[in-house]
């Protein structure tokens, strides 16, 4: 899958003398990662996780050019809705963690959300 391909790619990229083989029962990238919509995000609560996934996201941003192969990577936003005051408190905590980790995020009012997603 995607993790195996990434491991093989970066092993080969950073170890010039290493020969890496990828064995796949179907076509390369034909598993869940390639067939389904894959979410690549960095909005994690713990600082260590946020930094790791934010770095991973940055690697994806240039991978199409680096491989000279269209990965159809397209960055989109994500919306989390609050249905109760406790949801709002949890989302505010998560938003503050994003800001502390220098990860982009915004809070929207209901009116702003209606304009953005009519």
Protein backbone atom coordinates (compact mmCIF):
# COMPACT_ATOMS: atom_id res chain seq x y z
CA UNK A 1 0.00 0.00 0.00
CA UNK A 2 0.91 3.63 0.38
CA UNK A 3 3.09 3.09 3.44
CA UNK A 4 5.09 0.36 1.70
CA UNK A 5 5.58 2.47 -1.43
CA UNK A 6 6.69 5.45 0.63
CA UNK A 7 9.11 3.29 2.62
CA UNK A 8 10.60 1.82 -0.55
CA UNK A 9 10.87 5.24 -2.22
CA UNK A 10 12.63 6.96 0.68
CA UNK A 11 14.91 3.98 1.36
CA UNK A 12 16.07 4.14 -2.27
CA UNK A 13 16.25 7.94 -2.33
CA UNK A 14 18.45 8.29 0.76
CA UNK A 15 20.54 5.11 0.34
CA UNK A 16 22.21 5.24 -3.07
CA UNK A 17 23.80 1.81 -2.74
CA UNK A 18 20.57 0.11 -1.68
CA UNK A 19 18.45 -1.73 -4.24
CA UNK A 20 14.79 -1.80 -3.27
CA UNK A 21 12.09 -4.02 -4.76
CA UNK A 22 8.35 -3.51 -4.37
CA UNK A 23 6.19 -6.61 -4.57
CA UNK A 24 2.49 -6.02 -5.16
CA UNK A 25 -0.23 -8.57 -5.81
CA UNK A 26 -2.10 -6.11 -8.05
CA UNK A 27 -1.07 -2.87 -9.71
CA UNK A 28 1.18 -0.36 -7.92
CA UNK A 29 -1.00 2.01 -5.90
CA UNK A 30 -4.09 -0.13 -6.51
CA UNK A 31 -4.93 -0.60 -2.83
CA UNK A 32 -7.08 1.56 -0.61
CA UNK A 33 -4.68 4.50 -0.74
CA UNK A 34 -4.82 4.67 -4.53
CA UNK A 35 -8.49 3.77 -5.04
CA UNK A 36 -10.16 5.78 -2.32
CA UNK A 37 -10.03 9.37 -1.25
CA UNK A 38 -7.02 9.55 1.03
CA UNK A 39 -6.95 12.17 3.74
CA UNK A 40 -3.53 13.68 4.37
CA UNK A 41 -3.70 16.09 7.24
CA UNK A 42 -1.68 17.65 10.02
CA UNK A 43 -4.45 18.72 12.40
CA UNK A 44 -3.41 16.47 15.26
CA UNK A 45 -3.65 17.46 18.90
CA UNK A 46 -0.33 16.26 20.32
CA UNK A 47 2.68 18.37 19.35
CA UNK A 48 4.81 15.37 18.32
CA UNK A 49 2.06 14.01 16.06
CA UNK A 50 1.31 17.43 14.59
CA UNK A 51 4.96 18.01 13.66
CA UNK A 52 5.32 14.53 12.16
CA UNK A 53 2.18 14.79 10.02
CA UNK A 54 2.86 18.41 9.04
CA UNK A 55 6.27 17.29 7.72
CA UNK A 56 4.57 14.43 5.85
CA UNK A 57 2.13 16.87 4.29
CA UNK A 58 5.02 19.02 3.07
CA UNK A 59 6.60 15.95 1.43
CA UNK A 60 3.35 15.31 -0.49
CA UNK A 61 3.28 18.89 -1.80
CA UNK A 62 6.28 18.31 -4.10
CA UNK A 63 6.03 14.58 -4.72
CA UNK A 64 4.27 14.83 -8.11
CA UNK A 65 7.14 16.95 -9.48
CA UNK A 66 9.79 14.85 -7.78
CA UNK A 67 8.43 11.61 -9.27
CA UNK A 68 7.35 13.18 -12.57
CA UNK A 69 4.06 11.33 -12.09
CA UNK A 70 0.64 12.82 -11.45
CA UNK A 71 -0.40 11.62 -8.00
CA UNK A 72 -3.58 13.72 -8.28
CA UNK A 73 -2.69 15.31 -4.94
CA UNK A 74 -4.94 18.28 -4.35
CA UNK A 75 -5.11 20.14 -1.07
CA UNK A 76 -8.56 20.89 0.29
CA UNK A 77 -9.84 22.14 3.57
CA UNK A 78 -11.66 20.24 6.24
CA UNK A 79 -14.68 21.39 8.23
CA UNK A 80 -15.55 20.09 11.69
CA UNK A 81 -19.00 20.94 12.99
CA UNK A 82 -20.05 21.44 16.60
CA UNK A 83 -23.44 20.13 17.65
CA UNK A 84 -23.25 21.01 21.33
CA UNK A 85 -21.40 23.34 23.67
CA UNK A 86 -19.10 20.49 24.75
CA UNK A 87 -18.29 19.88 21.05
CA UNK A 88 -17.44 23.57 20.80
CA UNK A 89 -15.14 23.38 23.80
CA UNK A 90 -13.31 20.34 22.39
CA UNK A 91 -12.96 22.03 19.00
CA UNK A 92 -11.65 25.22 20.64
CA UNK A 93 -9.03 23.14 22.46
CA UNK A 94 -8.03 21.47 19.18
CA UNK A 95 -7.92 24.86 17.40
CA UNK A 96 -5.62 26.25 20.11
CA UNK A 97 -3.33 23.22 19.73
CA UNK A 98 -3.18 23.84 15.96
CA UNK A 99 -2.19 27.45 16.52
CA UNK A 100 0.50 26.45 19.05
CA UNK A 101 1.93 24.05 16.45
CA UNK A 102 1.84 26.66 13.63
CA UNK A 103 -0.76 24.68 11.68
CA UNK A 104 -3.32 26.64 9.69
CA UNK A 105 -6.85 26.60 10.98
CA UNK A 106 -9.80 28.93 11.38
CA UNK A 107 -12.97 29.05 13.37
CA UNK A 108 -16.05 30.11 11.46
CA UNK A 109 -19.37 31.49 12.53
CA UNK A 110 -22.54 29.88 11.21
CA UNK A 111 -23.00 32.81 8.80
CA UNK A 112 -19.45 32.41 7.44
CA UNK A 113 -20.01 28.69 7.03
CA UNK A 114 -23.26 29.26 5.12
CA UNK A 115 -21.40 31.51 2.66
CA UNK A 116 -18.52 29.06 2.29
CA UNK A 117 -20.74 25.97 1.96
CA UNK A 118 -24.15 27.13 0.71
